[in-house]
Amino acid sequence: MTATQRIGSAVPDPTAGYAPGEQRPLASYAVLSAAFFASLGGALAAAHRSGRDIDRPGPFDLVMHGLATQKVSRLIAKDKVTSFVRAPFTRYQEASGQGELEEAPRGDGMRYAVGELLVCPYCIAQWVAGGLAVGHVFAPRTTRLLSAMWAAQAIADGVQVAYSAGENLT
């Protein structure tokens, strides 16, 4: 046994016992989290170095970006047409209505962790919101236009669902 193996075996795994019998790729989650924060931090540092204003959005932008984040997150995580993006990391389960699919992550390690990220609209929302925040700093007018488009689509989705529910009452 080498010295490195003795040292490695003497250090207990702090995550051991976290989720017995469950697949929890904690190291892959850590890599994804680090990638998110490194990308966001790097973009904001670059904006600061370039002299761009880094200011919090106003209430209107916050609501619009919030609606856009919700819509884009569902497009990434659930939409039938975007399933080609998720396919390398997920397994189709069933259609779930309003043009959406249910999928499950597949594989091991990073592949599984990316699959979990891509099928969870709540999980991917952080990435989408981060992208909109960076866009708001570097290209605020374009980001507002895109956010308005996706916010309008989110509102239209709600109206479509309400209309369908109203039709079913008659």
mmCIF file of C-alpha atoms in Angstrom:
data_model
loop_
_atom_site.group_PDB
_atom_site.id
_atom_site.type_symbol
_atom_site.label_atom_id
_atom_site.label_comp_id
_atom_site.label_asym_id
_atom_site.label_seq_id
_atom_site.Cartn_x
_atom_site.Cartn_y
_atom_site.Cartn_z
ATOM 1 C CA MET A 1 0.000 0.000 0.000
ATOM 2 C CA THR A 2 1.399 3.398 -0.982
ATOM 3 C CA ALA A 3 1.525 6.405 1.318
ATOM 4 C CA THR A 4 -1.203 8.103 -0.761
ATOM 5 C CA GLN A 5 -3.513 5.111 -0.400
ATOM 6 C CA ARG A 6 -2.925 5.014 3.384
ATOM 7 C CA ILE A 7 -3.720 8.728 3.706
ATOM 8 C CA GLY A 8 -6.760 8.436 1.434
ATOM 9 C CA SER A 9 -8.165 5.504 3.380
ATOM 10 C CA ALA A 10 -7.547 7.284 6.699
ATOM 11 C CA VAL A 11 -9.713 10.259 5.695
ATOM 12 C CA PRO A 12 -13.383 9.395 6.108
ATOM 13 C CA ASP A 13 -15.828 10.299 3.355
ATOM 14 C CA PRO A 14 -17.942 13.118 4.842
ATOM 15 C CA THR A 15 -20.861 12.203 2.572
ATOM 16 C CA ALA A 16 -20.886 8.495 3.451
ATOM 17 C CA GLY A 17 -24.305 7.480 4.687
ATOM 18 C CA TYR A 18 -26.006 10.555 3.220
ATOM 19 C CA ALA A 19 -28.452 8.616 1.038
ATOM 20 C CA PRO A 20 -28.027 4.848 1.432
ATOM 21 C CA GLY A 21 -29.559 3.009 -1.503
ATOM 22 C CA GLU A 22 -30.126 6.211 -3.457
ATOM 23 C CA GLN A 23 -28.154 7.563 -6.393
ATOM 24 C CA ARG A 24 -26.935 10.984 -5.267
ATOM 25 C CA PRO A 25 -23.939 12.085 -7.358
ATOM 26 C CA LEU A 26 -22.812 14.712 -4.857
ATOM 27 C CA ALA A 27 -19.436 15.311 -6.517
ATOM 28 C CA SER A 28 -21.191 15.976 -9.837
ATOM 29 C CA TYR A 29 -23.623 18.344 -8.126
ATOM 30 C CA ALA A 30 -20.629 20.183 -6.684
ATOM 31 C CA VAL A 31 -19.067 20.483 -10.160
ATOM 32 C CA LEU A 32 -22.332 21.821 -11.628
ATOM 33 C CA SER A 33 -22.720 24.307 -8.765
ATOM 34 C CA ALA A 34 -19.111 25.429 -9.144
ATOM 35 C CA ALA A 35 -19.620 25.857 -12.906
ATOM 36 C CA PHE A 36 -22.716 27.981 -12.299
ATOM 37 C CA PHE A 37 -21.089 30.224 -9.727
ATOM 38 C CA ALA A 38 -17.825 30.493 -11.700
ATOM 39 C CA SER A 39 -19.743 31.474 -14.845
ATOM 40 C CA LEU A 40 -21.958 33.970 -13.059
ATOM 41 C CA GLY A 41 -19.106 35.395 -11.004
ATOM 42 C CA GLY A 42 -16.819 35.574 -14.047
ATOM 43 C CA ALA A 43 -19.453 37.360 -16.110
ATOM 44 C CA LEU A 44 -20.174 39.865 -13.338
ATOM 45 C CA ALA A 45 -16.442 40.442 -12.765
ATOM 46 C CA ALA A 46 -15.992 41.046 -16.508
ATOM 47 C CA ALA A 47 -18.910 43.484 -16.450
ATOM 48 C CA HIS A 48 -17.388 45.326 -13.507
ATOM 49 C CA ARG A 49 -13.960 45.495 -15.198
ATOM 50 C CA SER A 50 -15.550 46.849 -18.366
ATOM 51 C CA GLY A 51 -17.259 49.614 -16.375
ATOM 52 C CA ARG A 52 -20.801 48.369 -16.907
ATOM 53 C CA ASP A 53 -23.441 49.233 -14.361
ATOM 54 C CA ILE A 54 -24.321 46.336 -12.119
ATOM 55 C CA ASP A 55 -27.511 47.480 -10.495
ATOM 56 C CA ARG A 56 -30.561 45.602 -9.351
ATOM 57 C CA PRO A 57 -33.439 45.543 -11.813
ATOM 58 C CA GLY A 58 -36.518 47.601 -11.110
ATOM 59 C CA PRO A 59 -39.854 46.041 -10.130
ATOM 60 C CA PHE A 60 -41.097 45.825 -13.743
ATOM 61 C CA ASP A 61 -37.911 44.061 -14.887
ATOM 62 C CA LEU A 62 -38.055 41.738 -11.898
ATOM 63 C CA VAL A 63 -41.611 40.618 -12.708
ATOM 64 C CA MET A 64 -40.872 40.296 -16.422
ATOM 65 C CA HIS A 65 -37.622 38.373 -15.843
ATOM 66 C CA GLY A 66 -39.442 36.194 -13.302
ATOM 67 C CA LEU A 67 -42.144 35.252 -15.797
ATOM 68 C CA ALA A 68 -39.498 34.694 -18.482
ATOM 69 C CA THR A 69 -37.456 32.509 -16.129
ATOM 70 C CA GLN A 70 -40.500 30.365 -15.385
ATOM 71 C CA LYS A 71 -41.338 29.964 -19.073
ATOM 72 C CA VAL A 72 -37.809 29.267 -20.318
ATOM 73 C CA SER A 73 -37.245 26.817 -17.454
ATOM 74 C CA ARG A 74 -40.311 24.832 -18.473
ATOM 75 C CA LEU A 75 -39.304 24.991 -22.149
ATOM 76 C CA ILE A 76 -35.912 23.505 -21.276
ATOM 77 C CA ALA A 77 -37.155 20.958 -18.737
ATOM 78 C CA LYS A 78 -40.503 19.809 -20.100
ATOM 79 C CA ASP A 79 -41.229 20.870 -23.697
ATOM 80 C CA LYS A 80 -41.640 18.132 -26.335
ATOM 81 C CA VAL A 81 -39.694 20.102 -28.932
ATOM 82 C CA THR A 82 -36.653 20.568 -26.667
ATOM 83 C CA SER A 83 -36.469 16.870 -25.769
ATOM 84 C CA PHE A 84 -33.513 16.480 -28.155
ATOM 85 C CA VAL A 85 -31.432 18.568 -25.699
ATOM 86 C CA ARG A 86 -32.385 16.362 -22.751
ATOM 87 C CA ALA A 87 -32.289 13.010 -24.588
ATOM 88 C CA PRO A 88 -28.591 12.196 -23.947
ATOM 89 C CA PHE A 89 -29.204 12.614 -20.205
ATOM 90 C CA THR A 90 -32.790 11.418 -19.742
ATOM 91 C CA ARG A 91 -35.232 8.615 -20.452
ATOM 92 C CA TYR A 92 -38.708 9.356 -21.822
ATOM 93 C CA GLN A 93 -41.522 8.286 -19.495
ATOM 94 C CA GLU A 94 -44.772 9.760 -20.811
ATOM 95 C CA ALA A 95 -46.562 12.784 -22.243
ATOM 96 C CA SER A 96 -47.909 15.001 -19.500
ATOM 97 C CA GLY A 97 -50.213 17.459 -21.241
ATOM 98 C CA GLN A 98 -49.935 20.963 -22.702
ATOM 99 C CA GLY A 99 -47.047 19.877 -24.928
ATOM 100 C CA GLU A 100 -44.913 18.653 -22.039
ATOM 101 C CA LEU A 101 -43.147 15.383 -21.252
ATOM 102 C CA GLU A 102 -42.164 13.491 -18.129
ATOM 103 C CA GLU A 103 -38.613 12.204 -18.266
ATOM 104 C CA ALA A 104 -36.216 10.642 -15.767
ATOM 105 C CA PRO A 105 -32.473 11.187 -15.524
ATOM 106 C CA ARG A 106 -30.286 8.289 -16.660
ATOM 107 C CA GLY A 107 -26.692 7.198 -16.410
ATOM 108 C CA ASP A 108 -24.253 7.734 -13.568
ATOM 109 C CA GLY A 109 -22.238 10.571 -12.114
ATOM 110 C CA MET A 110 -22.208 13.754 -14.181
ATOM 111 C CA ARG A 111 -24.582 12.377 -16.810
ATOM 112 C CA TYR A 112 -27.160 11.615 -14.125
ATOM 113 C CA ALA A 113 -26.657 14.992 -12.406
ATOM 114 C CA VAL A 114 -27.103 16.873 -15.697
ATOM 115 C CA GLY A 115 -30.199 14.771 -16.372
ATOM 116 C CA GLU A 116 -31.642 15.757 -13.008
ATOM 117 C CA LEU A 117 -30.890 19.406 -13.736
ATOM 118 C CA LEU A 118 -32.503 19.256 -17.172
ATOM 119 C CA VAL A 119 -35.780 17.619 -16.087
ATOM 120 C CA CYS A 120 -36.379 19.932 -13.133
ATOM 121 C CA PRO A 121 -37.803 23.347 -14.051
ATOM 122 C CA TYR A 122 -37.126 24.564 -10.499
ATOM 123 C CA CYS A 123 -33.474 23.469 -10.711
ATOM 124 C CA ILE A 124 -32.757 24.907 -14.159
ATOM 125 C CA ALA A 125 -34.487 28.186 -13.221
ATOM 126 C CA GLN A 126 -31.376 29.317 -11.328
ATOM 127 C CA TRP A 127 -29.324 28.943 -14.521
ATOM 128 C CA VAL A 128 -31.941 30.747 -16.610
ATOM 129 C CA ALA A 129 -32.258 33.581 -14.084
ATOM 130 C CA GLY A 130 -28.464 33.854 -13.962
ATOM 131 C CA GLY A 131 -28.357 34.112 -17.753
ATOM 132 C CA LEU A 132 -31.014 36.818 -17.731
ATOM 133 C CA ALA A 133 -29.142 38.699 -14.989
ATOM 134 C CA VAL A 134 -25.937 38.649 -17.033
ATOM 135 C CA GLY A 135 -27.895 39.598 -20.149
ATOM 136 C CA HIS A 136 -29.457 42.485 -18.229
ATOM 137 C CA VAL A 137 -25.965 43.816 -17.481
ATOM 138 C CA PHE A 138 -24.389 43.298 -20.931
ATOM 139 C CA ALA A 139 -27.384 43.796 -23.248
ATOM 140 C CA PRO A 140 -30.307 45.205 -21.235
ATOM 141 C CA ARG A 141 -32.517 46.170 -24.172
ATOM 142 C CA THR A 142 -32.174 42.805 -25.892
ATOM 143 C CA THR A 143 -32.667 40.964 -22.610
ATOM 144 C CA ARG A 144 -35.798 42.992 -21.860
ATOM 145 C CA LEU A 145 -37.152 42.199 -25.333
ATOM 146 C CA LEU A 146 -36.516 38.468 -24.908
ATOM 147 C CA SER A 147 -37.907 38.508 -21.363
ATOM 148 C CA ALA A 148 -41.020 40.317 -22.603
ATOM 149 C CA MET A 149 -41.476 37.700 -25.328
ATOM 150 C CA TRP A 150 -41.174 34.794 -22.873
ATOM 151 C CA ALA A 151 -43.289 36.594 -20.251
ATOM 152 C CA ALA A 152 -46.005 37.076 -22.878
ATOM 153 C CA GLN A 153 -45.792 33.391 -23.723
ATOM 154 C CA ALA A 154 -46.084 32.464 -20.019
ATOM 155 C CA ILE A 155 -49.165 34.680 -19.684
ATOM 156 C CA ALA A 156 -50.631 33.185 -22.881
ATOM 157 C CA ASP A 157 -50.065 29.692 -21.467
ATOM 158 C CA GLY A 158 -52.098 30.643 -18.405
ATOM 159 C CA VAL A 159 -54.886 32.024 -20.589
ATOM 160 C CA GLN A 160 -54.845 28.846 -22.728
ATOM 161 C CA VAL A 161 -55.203 26.663 -19.641
ATOM 162 C CA ALA A 162 -58.017 28.892 -18.298
ATOM 163 C CA TYR A 163 -59.786 28.810 -21.676
ATOM 164 C CA SER A 164 -59.549 24.999 -21.824
ATOM 165 C CA ALA A 165 -60.874 24.749 -18.272
ATOM 166 C CA GLY A 166 -63.768 27.043 -19.218
ATOM 167 C CA GLU A 167 -64.611 24.906 -22.234
ATOM 168 C CA ASN A 168 -64.764 21.840 -20.020
ATOM 169 C CA LEU A 169 -67.348 23.520 -17.779
ATOM 170 C CA THR A 170 -69.874 23.881 -20.583
#
